[in-house]
Structure formats: structure tokens, C-alpha cells
Amino acid sequence: MHDDELVSLRRDLHRKPEPAWREFYTTARIVEALESLEADLDLYVGPEAINGDHRLALPEDSEIDAWYEQARKYDVDPDVLASLEGGYTGAVAVLEKGESPTVGLRVDIDGLPRIEADGEDHEPAAEGFRSEHEAMHACGHDSHATVGIGVIDAIADSDFQGTLKVFFQPAEEVIGGGKAMAKSDHLADVDYLLAMHVGLDHPTGEIVAGIDGFLAVSHLEATFYGEPAHAGARPEEGRNANQALATAVQNLYAIPRHSDGETRVNAGVIEGGSAANIIAEEARLVAEVRGETTELMEYMREKGTRVLRSAAEMHDCDLEVELGAEAPSATSDAELADVVAEVASATDGVERVLERDKLGGSEDATFLMREVQQHGGLACYVGVGTDHPGGHHTSTFDVDEASLRHGVDVLTGTIERVSLERP
Amino acid sequence: MHDDELVSLRRDLHRKPEPAWREFYTTARIVEALESLEADLDLYVGPEAINGDHRLALPEDSEIDAWYEQARKYDVDPDVLASLEGGYTGAVAVLEKGESPTVGLRVDIDGLPRIEADGEDHEPAAEGFRSEHEAMHACGHDSHATVGIGVIDAIADSDFQGTLKVFFQPAEEVIGGGKAMAKSDHLADVDYLLAMHVGLDHPTGEIVAGIDGFLAVSHLEATFYGEPAHAGARPEEGRNANQALATAVQNLYAIPRHSDGETRVNAGVIEGGSAANIIAEEARLVAEVRGETTELMEYMREKGTRVLRSAAEMHDCDLEVELGAEAPSATSDAELADVVAEVASATDGVERVLERDKLGGSEDATFLMREVQQHGGLACYVGVGTDHPGGHHTSTFDVDEASLRHGVDVLTGTIERVSLERP
Amino acid sequence: MHDDELVSLRRDLHRKPEPAWREFYTTARIVEALESLEADLDLYVGPEAINGDHRLALPEDSEIDAWYEQARKYDVDPDVLASLEGGYTGAVAVLEKGESPTVGLRVDIDGLPRIEADGEDHEPAAEGFRSEHEAMHACGHDSHATVGIGVIDAIADSDFQGTLKVFFQPAEEVIGGGKAMAKSDHLADVDYLLAMHVGLDHPTGEIVAGIDGFLAVSHLEATFYGEPAHAGARPEEGRNANQALATAVQNLYAIPRHSDGETRVNAGVIEGGSAANIIAEEARLVAEVRGETTELMEYMREKGTRVLRSAAEMHDCDLEVELGAEAPSATSDAELADVVAEVASATDGVERVLERDKLGGSEDATFLMREVQQHGGLACYVGVGTDHPGGHHTSTFDVDEASLRHGVDVLTGTIERVSLERP
Amino acid sequence: MHDDELVSLRRDLHRKPEPAWREFYTTARIVEALESLEADLDLYVGPEAINGDHRLALPEDSEIDAWYEQARKYDVDPDVLASLEGGYTGAVAVLEKGESPTVGLRVDIDGLPRIEADGEDHEPAAEGFRSEHEAMHACGHDSHATVGIGVIDAIADSDFQGTLKVFFQPAEEVIGGGKAMAKSDHLADVDYLLAMHVGLDHPTGEIVAGIDGFLAVSHLEATFYGEPAHAGARPEEGRNANQALATAVQNLYAIPRHSDGETRVNAGVIEGGSAANIIAEEARLVAEVRGETTELMEYMREKGTRVLRSAAEMHDCDLEVELGAEAPSATSDAELADVVAEVASATDGVERVLERDKLGGSEDATFLMREVQQHGGLACYVGVGTDHPGGHHTSTFDVDEASLRHGVDVLTGTIERVSLERP
């Protein structure tokens, strides 16, 4: 694909962003783009691409349905769309060009529930491809999907010998889709897995060969159930869900640090009670814990659960804890990162190659990386620099479209190289 | 008025309940009922009845306007309605039958923002006068307004000598209207003030001559403003509004008890943060403090404000505290309560008279009571028992309409008696 | 006894104060004074005066023994002293002068562990009767014991018909002796019980006929057992007793207020950990809860225990809670207080009689009062005003010795009067 | 020195351990040992060895004096002893054998305030050199001092060219002496600095060439001053120091984690209040904060100070915070550690050489290391394995005396080597 084709595809996806598990138009548009390539691909779509039983952090049905109805208004293949109904989004494209090796490339495709900026200095607005939805590609997944398609096209036309699988993964933003894709059968024979992300504060022309420092993460949603009472007339008859929650929040942040490595905790969302004069009957807390390793995350989760339980007990409340979405930690294999670094150094437009950088946050690509590593394969998460005016997840985020080509070239080059070096 | 007229009026008001500062239909309907009496009344409506500058706990303009528009669809005097626009509700009816004394009767008229039960065992539903609004007379103010009108009618037809003023007060449920009415000029010459409430767990046939134990109350609305940050990647960059709030809640309940009498505190509503992985940027707390005396409430408010301020400071957050609605404490004068008790004992249908009972909660009738007491008058808050199937403020609350007559007779008798005893 | 004898006895007791359960010299000196009266008394001393199994808040044996050894140096009856060994202090003196009624008078005799002031403006220092011990009569119990002896002497010489029992109770300051005395057999036939206290901010010449507002009280001693760990090297291996304690303290004060009446809570003493760099292995908390009624105290104790338990659980600590000393609430009977008031009004030197006043604190005379009331008797706690330069429990506390006579006269008069009025 | 001389010296020091800033006998004994060597040394003792103005964590004068008096009973040079009076302990020995380089060796010499085990299975007890003091060499500093003397002796007898300075540093256990030694003039010309520690869970025969992971540390001692009040009678009059402390402890542990690296916090010692029924007037907290870097420690200290201040403010208490002892982080230079590793690999008795290990805790050798590094020198902290039956700081700690020789040989070899390699 030419640069202008990449740009055009990316802009089309940018115009119609869809949040996690609602990537109906997006998946259908990706399938359409893949089918238009001159390549002999096997396509697995929706329930054939993911293991539907392992979808995490699913939104309400009504939410899913509303976005599905919206997608039906667009000019996309109705059969493809129908197969995605109910939130079975995503796709896997397979290109067989030889026995071995099997190389995987994972790109994510979802947007964020945020309104895009509309100022004249925001290029998508100025150039007419601002989001038409109540959502926004504020993290660059539109360019990830585009690079994925660009790589297949390039590999189809190359000397690569082996099998290439491109994973168009849904629901990364809620760390909800990685597990479903990892638990599909498509990862079983993958020898090398590449994943990619644009930006991350690296400018256009910079490549990070192997990103590390993925924190394992787990969400906890706790609801405290107390007993309402009139706060003036009968304070002693209440069982105060707000007090339970406050005690929990104070003690969650105070879970001991761990000498094995970094841990995190956040009581991100709190909500409780109905009126100033009523002892709160119900209070809700959405929290998350993280760890530099999966074990450290589990340490935090176990301690956090104890805090929630004891805080409920202290104020005589009942407690429901739902463990929500979750992702393990993972590491980029040095052996594979070295190949990326070599290729990148020789790629047009790449001015600087960093061997390593730390993500600091979490990513559910780790589910796929570990799946591959556990059966003996190698995995590497590659950073493709791009100048981005606003920070990730902000309303003024945008990518420098020059980096689409860098992404395609570095990944294609790496895929070709590993097929050559394989005995 | 005959019993059936009282019932009919009460049911009409019950059908169209309106919450605080939105009693447009209600006020107009009261005015209509007053005008239909064979009595020579002076009527003060809306801005002439209350001191608009002292309205507390006003809802958003859009809320006020929506209920105003709804009221305009009903068959009430458009001029009366127009005079209430913008949330200037309530009325004062004055009946002059002699020089002195001036006796006041305060009744409140607002409903609650709650959906009424619709089961067959809920009489208003069974009998066809269930609320047609997204609100409900779940505290009996429909019967208070009805009794107020009944008393004027009875006094007009009695030997009473002096002036009777009936205060149809809006916005009691949010302790928002008492001050506005007390700060009008209408209280200045009142020698005796009576207020009334139905129910309060007293059965039909029981009268409480003088209710006491009004807790002074004040609302505090606090907003903590922090700084968002990614909880995984940059936890140290956040200023955590949820942590500040939790620290505040823990310490609010821990304000020292006071040896001068009862105090209360409640952090009734909490809400903060936007996502599990973001350090909360903003958190909001709706709290209230109370005291057996106004001084005790002020003690709690001062301590509470200190807690909020220090909790914000601890987590490096900014703080906005709005002191919301407020009501003082008050006491029923024994001299006047004794008259009520005597009259009640001789009233048909009254089976039991309690001299005193304790409210336990708060009421902004206290503003009017203190206004009268401060210039040397006497005030008394009378309880009129009524069997109520559900508790006050619940969706199955209802009154036994027999108590309408008890209310009218006891209050009318008391008003007559004080005019006789006055030298 | 003449005034100067009362003064002389009081000063002797003042010089040798002994704290709770260590009143060895004090008891022996009281016995000596009783024996020197021209009255035919039955004396019950030490284990015969109290029920030793119900002694609360006993100090360490070594403490008891040290004070016992000190007492042995004084010129008191060695046999009396020997009978008190091991902390069985106190005495009961019985004077039989007729069949009925039986009237009891309870006075307490212990000092406080505090060093007495030695300034020239402190009368005991100036006049040479300052404490010679590491303790002080900083609450006037020296004058209580003196009044008790004065009353027996006066009654012996009066027309009183019936039986008088004077209870010289130990260990009031730790609410430790009341129960032991109440559980002796001596209360079983008491028809009227009087108790007394000097001062309480009432000046010389003022009598409070019936004191009320005794808060029921209970002590809780909690120890949190955690696991030490190096705070730098292995923070995750600790189980932090200091954190558990801090969580408990925060939540103890936040136990909901109760609409039935006053409650109190105090985490008075805290102590935990061994070094800055070690996660605290053990932490100790001495707390108390109170209530206007015994039920309210029990409400606080049950909630408090829950808080302690949950705080331990939250930080994975073990917990030991010891319920310590305890006293119920009680009420002065109006019937008996009326007699006191009448007598007091006619007593020389008494300038003002208050019918009622509130104690606000706790007192274990309530054990005796309830014992008598439960079998149908009447009880009353009398306040005898005295000018006191320093507050109770401070190092400059002292009594105006004129009030000794007031106490003797009012109590003697009351005892005579009830014997007359008894049919 | 022969092995038996090393052992004998170590056992003598072991018998008379002295805690921080009280190493009177220890310093004098070290000076005696140095003077008995056949070497031409310059000795700097007490105030000449350290900068007295920078002594941190000094004990009470009475404590210092008591240990000084004890030391005066021993057979040591009274002039040396006199020069140490007031807690100016420690020594520096300088051996000049050529122009350059200057190599430093830092050993620490203080014991711990802990009673040594006396079971037969504890070798110092069995062999008769158990501590005779209320202190114990429970961290092996007796062997450190011994190795220091052994190294000087060996270097005196070697081909080494340059200057050797051995720093016998006091008060490491309270991180109190490092700064005072670093701020003396003796470090100014040091080109290479070695420090050493035995054990640290490494067995006899193991050498760690370069230890890292020193956490910067700072102590905070906070005192909350409130107002006492009777918890039953006047709870509102108190200003509760215990509540302030509890709020502080809860929030100290909840200081946000930092993405730049490890942080620590511990509220190790708490103490407050005087009686169950008195609102606590005063409460004291001994805490520490640490960071992987000095900056991270300072982040924690600043946040911690804010927490203390706000907690005091919340409960209307006054606050005094004393910043106590403190040590920075530091890193062993790879260049120097490589030399140690090489030498160790060729040393008799050394079976295993680790290049790096992490300390996890804190050490004030870092003051000296940074002093040297800041003027361009190299520093390295060497671990000398020793089998130790009990853990460091426990009553059964002991060293395998075979490791004395390993320490002397590895350090001597390294010192020789750097003098050869220096151009």
C-alpha cells in the first residue's frame, strides 16, 4: 500500500471510532480492507477470531446494541456485521507463504469514550476527519489497525517464507480483549509475536525495539451494602456504607510496599449515599491494583480484598467484590528485540533506535505475549515514535501520519528477517 | 368546611405534589381554595409572602422552570401562577376579626422527589388519587395545607377576636423555606404561633400538645479539587481527591461528642473520580451537622469545616465548601402547649393527649418559632396523630383522613381559646 | 465530734493518701477512729467488708505489696493491717439503734497517683499536712471518710431509731471498688442509701440534694499482635500492629451517636512498636466507653469491640481485648432527694440548695445505688459544696474544711428524718 | 597478624560492645591495637577523627556519661579515653607509603542495645566471650574493626605504594556517624574508598564484589500537643493528640507510590496519652521514610511532613517535627567492584564471588562513598560472607571467624591492586 492509502484508511477509521467490544464498523471496515488486498488470506471474524467466553469488562447489552445499530447505518458488509452481533468483535487474518515459521502481529483497534477536540489547531478537525461518534481514537489504535493491514500487504509481496497472522484485537482500552484473543486457537503455533504501539512520548523517527515494564493489573469493583436510617433521628440504626468505603479507601492506599518490586493501587471511582440526612445504604468503589510482576499484583489484590472485607465488617455492612478485567505482566524477549533494533536502524526515516523503554502502565497484549512465550516462542512489543500534540487519552491527541510508514517498514522488515534466520 | 371537602381538597393536592420551590400548582390551588371561602381574607402570594432573598437550597433554574411549565398546563389562575415564576412559591392568608391578639398558623406545602407506590394496598392508588407527578406527598404536607384552609374557614365562622394569619410555607423538605418566610414582615406582630405535623408515628386520635427536640441543622457541600494522573505510570503526579474525601469522612464522624447535648453528623452523599486507572481529580461530599441547640450545631459545623480543610490540605487538594440550607433549634412554649393540651382533651375523636414528645430531626418551622419568641410571643409545634401505613418519606406513606378533622378542630379550638384568655 | 476533731482527722488522712486497693494505712486509721468513738459499733474490715472476688482494676501485686510495706511502718493496729494484705481494703461500720429502717451511707477513701503541689499558696503545704506519699487526696476522699465517721458519731448520739451502716469504700478512682462492696452482703437490707461528694464546682454553703447524670462506663484494653519485619528490606513481611491501632482509633471515635442519649468514647492511651525501622509487632490501646444509661454504654462497647476486631483483621493482626473496670448508670430517687433538700434548707451554714445537678462523669457508687434500688430501697447521691482552689484531680486541689460540718449535719439530719417518716 | 591474633582481638571487642556514640572502650582498644603494630601510623582520635558538629542521632548526655564512666574502669589509655569524652568517638589511622593513590577503608565499630543470648549453642557464651555489657555486637562490627586493623598490618608489610587511611566509624547503627566522618577533612584526598560488611545472609566463602541498593533514609520524630480534658464530662474541651496521631499514621502509609523507584515509610513507634478517661494531651511518633534515591527519600519526607502537619491541624493540635538521622543512597562503582571481584576470585578460602547484590536497607557508609565520588574518586561496598546462626540484630547472631581472614585478604589484595594500576 502506498502512503496515501495508509493515510486514507487511517482517517476513515478515525472518523468512526468505537469503544471496547463495540468495534462493529471498525471490524467490518478492516475486513473490507483485507479483502481488497491482492493477497490470499484466510479471515477469521468475530466469534471465530476470539474466544467469546473470555471477554472481560463487557459493557451493558444496551450499550452494545446501541453501537451495533449505529454501525448498521453504514455501508459495510451486512453479513460480516451480523456475525459480530452481541459484542463479538475483532478479526484474525492469516497469510500462508510456507511451512515455517509462524509470525504473529498484534494490533488493537478500539477507541475511547471521549469527545474529540474541534479546534482549528487540531488536525483531524482542520482536515475534516474528526470523529463523528461520541468516542475518539485518542490513543492511536486507528493507526495500529492501519499498520496491521499495511504489513500484510507488504509481506504478501515479499520473499517471506512462513505464515503471518495479524491479530486485530478489540477492547484493549478496558484490558478486556487480550485474554479472549489469547485463548483462541490462533496463538498455538506462533513462533514469534510482535505487538506495536505508536507514540508513548517518543517522537516521529524514533523506534523502541523492546518495550518492558508492563504492570500486571486487576480491577476490583466493591459494593458496600448497609442499612439506611435518618441521620438526625436514629443515627444508631444505620449501617453506614459511606463510612465503610472511606475506611477501605484509607487502608487500600496503605497496603505495605513490597521489596520485590513496584506495586500500585488506586481507588479511582467512589459513589455512595442518597441524601445528606440519610445514613448511606449503599456505596460503590472501583479500584485497581498493579504489580511489576503478576505475583506482585496478586499480593496487592489479596491485601486489597482483605481491606475491603474488614472495612465492611467494621461498619457492619455486607460486601460484594467483583474482580473485573485483568492482565498479567510480560517481558519483551531480548533476542527478538535485537532483530527489531537491527532492522529499525536500517529503515528509512528512522533516526534513533532505543533498545529498551519502560511502559509503566498496563496492556493486555501481555496475554498474547505470555501465551507465545509459554510454548517456547519469542515475543516483543515495539514502540513506533510519532509526534503527538496532545497526550494519550486527551481530546487533542493525534498521530503524525509519517509514522504509519515507519511502523509498516520496521515490522515488515523484522518479519522477513526472522523467517530468514530460522533454520 | 365539611369532612368531605377537606378530603377532596387533600386528594387534589396529593395528586399533584411538587418538590421544594416548585410548588406552583400547589400554591395556586391553595389560593383558589382560599378565595372560594366565605371569608374576608387578605392574600399575600409568592414574592409577597416570603422574603425572596432568604430562600435556601434553591434547585437549578432549569429544574424550577420545568415544573413551572408543567403547572401552566393545569387549570389554575394564570396571574397567580405568573407571580410565582422563578421559584417564589408559598402564600400567607390574613383574616382580621379584631384588634388583638395576632395568632399565626404555619403549615408546609411541598412534596418529595420520590415515586409513589402503586400497589392495590396503597390507598391513593386504589382510590385513584395517586401522584401524577415524579414526586409524592410522602410526608403529609397535602394534609397540612388542607388543615390550614380548614382552620381559616372555621375561625371565620367563630367568635374569635383578633387576627389570624395562616402561613403556607414552601420548601420545608430541604429546610429551605422557613427562613424566607420568617424574614418576611408577616411575623412581626404575631403573638402566638402554632405549627403542626401529622403522623410522626403517633396513631389517629393522639395529639402531642408540644413537640420539642428540634435539632438545629446545617448542610455542608464540599468539593475537593485534585490533579489527575495515570495511577500506573505516574501515581506521584496525582493529587488524590478521593483520598482527601475518605480522610474527611473518617474524621467527620470522629468529631468529639459534646457534653452540652446531642450532636449529629452525616456524610450522606459521596462521589468522586472518573476511572479505575486515574487518580481522582474531583470528589464531592454532601454532609450535614446537627445539634440539640443552635450553638451545638455551630460547634459541629466549625469542627466539620476544619476537618474538610485539613483533609484537603493533607492530600494537597483545593477545597470549596458551600454552607447550604440551615435551620436553628427551637422549643415549644409550655404555656401555649398547655392550652393545646386542654383543648385537645375536649376534642371529639381525640383519645389521647401527650404533653411532650421529641422530634429528633430538624424542621425549619423553627425559624418562624424563634422569630415570634424573640419579640416576646409564644410558639408551639403540635403533633396530630394519624395512622400511616408506610413510614414518613417512604413510597407507601399515607394519612388517615380522619385526622384532618382532628387537626382543624384542635387548632381552631386553641386559636379561639388564646383570644379569649388574652386580657 | 467537734469541728477541730473533724479537721484533725481529715488532715491526718490527707497526709498519707493511698491509691486504689492500697488504702492500708487509711483503712486502719478509719478503724482506729471508729473504735475511739463512744458508740457500740460492729466493724467489718477488709475481706469482711467487700466481696473480694469482685474487685475490679486491681494493680500489680508488686504495687500492692510496696504500699503494704510502707503502711507497716506506721503506728496502726498490726492485726487490722494484716487482715488487709493483698489488697482487701475498706471497712463497714454498723450501728444498731432499733429495728428499722436500715440506712446506708457510702463514702470513698482512696487517693490518686499524683504529686501534691508544694507552693506556699497551697494550704496543705502551708499548714504542714501536705501528702507524704507519692499520691494525693486530689479529689477530697479524705474529707468523705471524715464525714462518714462524723455522721456515725452524731447518729450514735441522736434519737435515730434503726440501723446505720457506713460503707468506707476503696478504689473509687479506678471504678474498682464499688462492685466489690455492692456484692458484699451488707447492702441486702438497706432501705435508704446516701452517698456524698464534696466540691464538683459547687462552693462552700451549697448543697445539691440529688446528683444525676452518672454515665455508665466500661474500660477496654486491646493489644494488637502483628509480625515484625525490617521496614526497609522487607516491608511486605510485616503485620503492622501500629497501623491496626491507628485504624481502630479513627473508627472508635466514629461510632455513630445514639438517639437515646449521650455516649462517649476515648482512646486514652496508645503505645506501640520498638524502633523506627521495624514494622511494629505489638501495640496497645487503653480505651473507655460510656453511656447515659447502661444500655447505651453496652451499645458503645459492642460497637467498639467490633471496631477493634475488624481493625486487627484488616492488618492481619491478632487481638486480645480485656474488658476492664466498669460501672452502671444510676439515678437519685426524687423522694429521698426531697428529704435531703428539706433538711439542707434548714441546716446552719447552708446558703443555697440545688435540687438536681448532673455529674457528667462516672462513679461506682452506682453499683451500691442500684443494688439498693433493685430490692426496693431508695438511693440518693448528695453534693456538698466546698471552695476548691484547684480543680478535682489537679495538684492544687483542696477543700474548705468548713464543709466537713455541712456534710455531717445534712447527712445526719437526713438519716434522722427518714427514720421518723418510716411508718 | 596471624589468624589467632585476629580472633583474639575480635573476641575482646565482642566482650565489651558499646552502642552508638558510646564506643569509648572500643575506640581506645582499637588505638591500643594500632599502636602495637610495627607500622608507622598517624592516628586521629575522637574529635580529630570526626567533625563533631555533624554527629547525628546523639543519645542523652546522661546516657553518654554512664557508658563513659563504665569505660573508665577498664585498663585502657586514660588520655585516649579523655579525648573521647562527651561522645566524640571513632578514629582514623593513616599509613603513608608513597605519593599516590590514597585508598580509604571504612569499617564501623558500634554495637546494639540488645542482650546477647546465653545458651550453650551460642558460641560466644560457650567459648566465654559473651558480652559483659547491656549491649551486643549483633551485627558483626567487632569483626569489621578487626579486619580494619588486620588490613593496615598487612599493607604495612606489602609493596603497596601510596597512602592507606582506615576509618573506624562510630554510630552506624543509628545512621549517626557516617556524616560526621564524611565531613572531617580525611576524605578529601581519597581516590578509592572501600567499605565492608560481613554476613548479610551470604555464607562463609562468598564475596559480593559490589553491594548496591542502599535506600536513602530519614527519620522523623513528631510530637502532637493537644489539650487534656475529661473524656466523660467535657469531651469537647479536649484537643486530642491520639486522634491526630492516628490520622497521621493512616495517611503516612498512604503516601502515593512513585514511578521513579522504590519508596518506604514506617511509623515504627507510637506513644500517647496518660489515662483511659483523659483526652490525650500529647502523643509521639517515631517514623522513617526511605527512597531508592535521595530524591525519592526527599519526596517521601516532604509528603510525610505534610501529612503530620495536616493531621495536627485537623485535630487542632500543635506539632513539633524533628528531622533525625539521615543517610543518602549510593552506588558501588563498577570499575572498583571489578577489581574486588578479580582479587576475590584468586583469594584462598573464597569459593564464590557475586558481582552484585542489593542491600535493601540503609547504611551511612553512603555519606563517605558520595564524598569520595563527588570529587572524582571511586567507591565500593564489599560483602564478606560469613555463616551466621541467628539473623543480624538478633540475640543469637555470631560470625564465623574464618571470614576475618577472607576479609583481610580480599581487601588487602584490592588495595594493592589499585595502587599498581594507578598510572
GROMACS .gro file of C-alpha atoms in nm, chain B residues 233-236 243 247 250-251 254 256-260 299 306-307 309-311 313-316, chain D residues 233-236 243 247 250-251 254 256-260 299 306-307 309-311 313-316:
model
   48
  656ALA     CA    1   0.251   0.524   3.520
  657ARG     CA    2   0.270   0.837   3.737
  658PRO     CA    3   0.097   0.788   4.073
  659GLU     CA    4   0.316   1.054   4.234
  666GLN     CA    5  -0.816   1.012   4.935
  670THR     CA    6  -0.986   1.115   5.517
  673GLN     CA    7  -1.340   0.924   5.865
  674ASN     CA    8  -1.267   1.233   6.069
  677ALA     CA    9  -1.500   1.135   6.481
  679PRO     CA   10  -1.583   1.483   6.968
  680ARG     CA   11  -1.920   1.445   7.130
  681HIS     CA   12  -2.028   1.748   7.334
  682SER     CA   13  -2.131   1.748   7.698
  683ASP     CA   14  -2.392   2.021   7.644
  722TYR     CA   15  -1.975   2.368   6.714
  729ARG     CA   16  -1.179   2.225   5.996
  730VAL     CA   17  -1.182   1.855   5.908
  732ARG     CA   18  -0.994   2.191   5.520
  733SER     CA   19  -0.726   1.973   5.677
  734ALA     CA   20  -0.819   1.670   5.471
  736GLU     CA   21  -0.451   2.013   5.277
  737MET     CA   22  -0.326   1.665   5.363
  738HIS     CA   23  -0.371   1.545   5.007
  739ASP     CA   24  -0.271   1.876   4.850
 1502ALA     CA   25  -1.753   1.525   8.145
 1503ARG     CA   26  -1.605   1.758   7.883
 1504PRO     CA   27  -1.504   1.570   7.567
 1505GLU     CA   28  -1.546   1.884   7.357
 1512GLN     CA   29  -0.661   1.116   6.723
 1516THR     CA   30  -0.490   1.018   6.140
 1519GLN     CA   31  -0.316   0.612   5.843
 1520ASN     CA   32  -0.217   0.874   5.590
 1523ALA     CA   33  -0.095   0.600   5.210
 1525PRO     CA   34   0.143   0.765   4.681
 1526ARG     CA   35   0.397   0.523   4.541
 1527HIS     CA   36   0.645   0.679   4.299
 1528SER     CA   37   0.714   0.566   3.945
 1529ASP     CA   38   1.083   0.655   3.968
 1568TYR     CA   39   0.972   1.313   4.814
 1575ARG     CA   40   0.261   1.747   5.505
 1576VAL     CA   41   0.064   1.454   5.650
 1578ARG     CA   42   0.110   1.894   5.972
 1579SER     CA   43  -0.240   1.839   5.838
 1580ALA     CA   44  -0.321   1.570   6.093
 1582GLU     CA   45  -0.429   2.085   6.214
 1583MET     CA   46  -0.728   1.856   6.176
 1584HIS     CA   47  -0.740   1.788   6.548
 1585ASP     CA   48  -0.634   2.137   6.647
   0.00000   0.00000   0.00000
